[in-house]
Amino acid sequence: MKRYRKNIVAGNWKMNKSTTDAEYLANDLCRDLAELRDVDVVLCPSFTSLQAVGKVIENTLVRLGAQNMHWENGGAFTGEISAAMLRDLYCHYVILGHSERRQHCNETDYEVNAKVKAALAATLIPIMCVGETSEERKEGKTEEIIKRQIEGGLDGIDDGLDGLIIAYEPVWAIGTGDTATPEQAQEVHEFIRILLQTLFGDDVAGATRIQYGGSVKPDNAKALMAQPDIDGGLIGGASLEARAFVEIVKSAIPEKIPDYKEDDAPSVSS
Ligand code: PGA
């Protein structure tokens, strides 16, 4: 089921950077990435910096993403942000179900599902995160957890996934420096793709991009991107530093991936 999929690398800046610092970083990144066509690049600053970063990248190929949203369109939900509000700021993407939100804000698969549906309805592309904890992995429950999160998060979505991206982020690898080996990551990515095939058929499974996230750094990015079912990365810590992020993005350019063959040429981009 190997199909060409354009790699996509997103920077998840989490709760970091003032607006001014976010603008600086976006400007720095644009120097190298503004015209890059071979990899889709997405910056996900905090809500408060979305507008400023959006302004910096407006005439470039770099796209804007948010880190969360509410599933309702509007109303009495103090402190929340809707999909329409994100579209209003020219966001194209939104990270949903990140493990930090599942862990610290008790976000459930049911809520993630409601958010995924609301994002798709607003033509925002969800980056839906899934991943097991170290205990779950030790107990041999990795596939069970991933299956539950994917089936729960995508429940009731029947008309294809409209470009939805899945980010496999083992919780034990996030911010720990303890990255999954390329083989460990590939094994789960392949499992996810086969699951998508069962749920949505060959075309959707072949076209859906699955990012890896969890301590991706310039020195391990290339080997991860070289795996057949890894289609880019969701980068936390290393996305806060321009040089590191640019290097990671560049290691996702197809020609630079070891073993890349002309036969893998683009036929389906997303
Ligand atoms: P990390 O974070 O790269 O700092 O491990 C990844 C993420 O949380 O998306």
CSV table of C-alpha atoms in Angstrom, one decimal, residues 83-262:
chain,number,residue,atom,x,y,z
A,83,ALA,CA,-13.0,26.6,14.7
A,84,ALA,CA,-14.6,29.6,13.1
A,85,MET,CA,-12.3,31.9,15.2
A,86,LEU,CA,-9.3,29.9,14.1
A,87,ARG,CA,-10.4,30.2,10.4
A,88,ASP,CA,-10.8,33.9,11.0
A,89,LEU,CA,-7.1,34.1,11.8
A,90,TYR,CA,-6.2,32.1,8.7
A,91,CYS,CA,-5.4,28.9,10.5
A,92,HIS,CA,-5.3,25.8,8.2
A,93,TYR,CA,-4.6,23.2,10.8
A,94,VAL,CA,-5.4,22.4,14.4
A,95,ILE,CA,-3.8,19.9,16.7
A,96,LEU,CA,-6.4,17.8,18.6
A,97,GLY,CA,-6.2,15.3,21.3
A,98,HIS,CA,-2.5,16.0,22.2
A,99,SER,CA,-1.5,13.7,25.1
A,100,GLU,CA,-0.8,16.7,27.3
A,101,ARG,CA,-4.4,17.7,26.9
A,102,ARG,CA,-5.6,14.1,27.5
A,103,GLN,CA,-3.4,13.9,30.6
A,104,HIS,CA,-3.7,17.4,32.2
A,105,CYS,CA,-7.2,18.4,31.0
A,106,ASN,CA,-8.8,14.9,31.0
A,107,GLU,CA,-9.7,15.2,27.3
A,108,THR,CA,-11.5,12.0,26.2
A,109,ASP,CA,-11.8,10.3,22.8
A,110,TYR,CA,-15.4,11.4,22.8
A,111,GLU,CA,-14.3,15.1,23.1
A,112,VAL,CA,-11.6,14.6,20.5
A,113,ASN,CA,-14.2,13.1,18.2
A,114,ALA,CA,-16.5,16.2,18.6
A,115,LYS,CA,-13.5,18.5,17.9
A,116,VAL,CA,-12.4,16.5,14.9
A,117,LYS,CA,-15.9,16.8,13.4
A,118,ALA,CA,-16.2,20.5,14.2
A,119,ALA,CA,-12.8,21.1,12.6
A,120,LEU,CA,-13.6,19.2,9.4
A,121,ALA,CA,-16.9,21.0,9.2
A,122,ALA,CA,-15.0,24.3,9.3
A,123,THR,CA,-12.5,23.1,6.7
A,124,LEU,CA,-9.7,23.1,9.3
A,125,ILE,CA,-7.3,20.1,8.9
A,126,PRO,CA,-7.1,18.2,12.2
A,127,ILE,CA,-3.8,16.8,13.4
A,128,MET,CA,-5.2,14.1,15.6
A,129,CYS,CA,-2.7,12.8,18.2
A,130,VAL,CA,-2.6,9.3,19.5
A,131,GLY,CA,-0.1,7.4,21.6
A,132,GLU,CA,0.4,5.0,24.5
A,133,THR,CA,2.0,5.6,27.9
A,134,SER,CA,5.1,3.7,29.0
A,135,GLU,CA,3.0,1.5,31.3
A,136,GLU,CA,0.7,0.7,28.5
A,137,ARG,CA,3.6,-0.3,26.2
A,138,LYS,CA,5.2,-2.4,29.0
A,139,GLU,CA,1.8,-4.2,29.4
A,140,GLY,CA,1.7,-4.9,25.7
A,141,LYS,CA,-1.3,-2.7,25.2
A,142,THR,CA,0.1,-0.3,22.6
A,143,GLU,CA,-2.1,-1.5,19.7
A,144,GLU,CA,-5.2,-1.7,21.8
A,145,ILE,CA,-4.8,1.9,23.0
A,146,ILE,CA,-4.0,3.3,19.5
A,147,LYS,CA,-7.1,1.4,18.1
A,148,ARG,CA,-9.3,2.8,20.8
A,149,GLN,CA,-8.1,6.3,20.2
A,150,ILE,CA,-8.4,6.2,16.4
A,151,GLU,CA,-11.8,4.5,16.4
A,152,GLY,CA,-13.0,6.8,19.1
A,153,GLY,CA,-11.6,10.0,17.5
A,154,LEU,CA,-12.9,9.1,14.0
A,155,ASP,CA,-16.2,7.7,15.1
A,156,GLY,CA,-19.1,8.7,12.8
A,157,ILE,CA,-16.8,10.1,10.1
A,158,ASP,CA,-17.9,8.3,7.0
A,159,ASP,CA,-17.2,10.5,4.0
A,160,GLY,CA,-13.4,10.2,4.0
A,161,LEU,CA,-11.0,12.1,6.1
A,162,ASP,CA,-10.5,15.3,4.1
A,163,GLY,CA,-6.8,15.4,4.6
A,164,LEU,CA,-6.9,14.7,8.3
A,165,ILE,CA,-3.5,13.9,9.7
A,166,ILE,CA,-2.7,11.5,12.4
A,167,ALA,CA,0.2,12.1,14.7
A,168,TYR,CA,1.6,9.0,16.5
A,169,GLU,CA,3.2,10.4,19.7
A,170,PRO,CA,4.2,7.8,22.3
A,171,VAL,CA,3.7,9.6,25.6
A,172,TRP,CA,6.9,8.2,26.9
A,173,ALA,CA,8.9,9.9,24.1
A,174,ILE,CA,7.4,13.4,24.5
A,175,GLY,CA,9.8,15.9,25.9
A,176,THR,CA,11.9,13.1,27.4
A,177,GLY,CA,14.7,12.8,24.9
A,178,ASP,CA,13.8,9.2,24.8
A,179,THR,CA,12.6,8.8,21.2
A,180,ALA,CA,11.1,5.7,19.7
A,181,THR,CA,13.5,3.9,17.4
A,182,PRO,CA,12.6,4.2,13.7
A,183,GLU,CA,11.6,0.5,13.8
A,184,GLN,CA,9.4,0.9,16.9
A,185,ALA,CA,7.7,4.0,15.3
A,186,GLN,CA,7.3,2.3,11.9
A,187,GLU,CA,5.7,-0.7,13.5
A,188,VAL,CA,2.9,1.4,15.0
A,189,HIS,CA,2.6,3.6,11.9
A,190,GLU,CA,2.0,0.5,9.8
A,191,PHE,CA,-0.6,-0.7,12.4
A,192,ILE,CA,-2.4,2.6,12.1
A,193,ARG,CA,-2.3,2.5,8.3
A,194,ILE,CA,-3.8,-1.0,8.3
A,195,LEU,CA,-6.4,0.1,10.7
A,196,LEU,CA,-7.3,3.0,8.4
A,197,GLN,CA,-7.6,0.6,5.6
A,198,THR,CA,-10.1,-1.5,7.5
A,199,LEU,CA,-12.1,1.6,8.5
A,200,PHE,CA,-12.0,3.7,5.4
A,201,GLY,CA,-10.6,1.6,2.5
A,202,ASP,CA,-7.4,1.6,0.5
A,203,ASP,CA,-7.5,5.1,-1.0
A,204,VAL,CA,-7.9,6.9,2.3
A,205,ALA,CA,-5.4,4.7,4.1
A,206,GLY,CA,-2.9,5.2,1.3
A,207,ALA,CA,-3.3,9.0,1.2
A,208,THR,CA,-3.5,9.8,4.9
A,209,ARG,CA,-0.4,11.3,6.4
A,210,ILE,CA,0.9,9.9,9.7
A,211,GLN,CA,3.4,12.0,11.5
A,212,TYR,CA,5.7,10.8,14.2
A,213,GLY,CA,6.2,13.0,17.3
A,214,GLY,CA,8.2,12.6,20.5
A,215,SER,CA,11.8,13.9,20.9
A,216,VAL,CA,12.4,14.3,17.2
A,217,LYS,CA,15.8,16.1,16.9
A,218,PRO,CA,18.0,17.0,13.9
A,219,ASP,CA,20.1,13.9,14.6
A,220,ASN,CA,17.3,11.3,14.6
A,221,ALA,CA,14.9,12.9,12.1
A,222,LYS,CA,16.3,11.5,8.9
A,223,ALA,CA,16.2,7.9,10.0
A,224,LEU,CA,12.6,8.3,11.2
A,225,MET,CA,11.5,10.0,8.0
A,226,ALA,CA,13.0,7.2,6.0
A,227,GLN,CA,10.4,4.7,7.3
A,228,PRO,CA,7.8,3.9,4.7
A,229,ASP,CA,4.8,4.8,6.8
A,230,ILE,CA,6.2,7.9,8.5
A,231,ASP,CA,5.1,11.0,6.6
A,232,GLY,CA,6.7,13.8,8.6
A,233,GLY,CA,6.8,14.9,12.2
A,234,LEU,CA,5.1,16.8,15.0
A,235,ILE,CA,8.0,18.6,16.7
A,236,GLY,CA,7.8,20.1,20.2
A,237,GLY,CA,11.1,21.2,21.9
A,238,ALA,CA,13.2,21.3,18.8
A,239,SER,CA,10.7,23.5,17.0
A,240,LEU,CA,11.5,26.4,19.4
A,241,GLU,CA,14.9,26.8,17.9
A,242,ALA,CA,15.1,27.9,14.3
A,243,ARG,CA,18.2,26.0,13.2
A,244,ALA,CA,17.0,22.7,14.7
A,245,PHE,CA,13.5,23.0,13.2
A,246,VAL,CA,14.9,23.9,9.7
A,247,GLU,CA,17.2,21.0,9.8
A,248,ILE,CA,14.4,18.6,10.8
A,249,VAL,CA,12.2,20.0,8.0
A,250,LYS,CA,15.1,19.6,5.5
A,251,SER,CA,15.6,16.0,6.5
A,252,ALA,CA,12.0,15.4,5.4
A,253,ILE,CA,12.7,16.5,1.8
A,254,PRO,CA,12.3,13.3,-0.3
A,255,GLU,CA,15.7,13.5,-2.1
A,256,LYS,CA,17.4,13.7,1.2
A,257,ILE,CA,15.7,10.6,2.6
A,258,PRO,CA,18.0,7.6,2.3
A,259,ASP,CA,16.6,5.0,-0.1
A,260,TYR,CA,14.2,7.4,-1.8
A,261,LYS,CA,13.4,6.2,-5.3
A,262,GLU,CA,12.0,8.0,-8.3
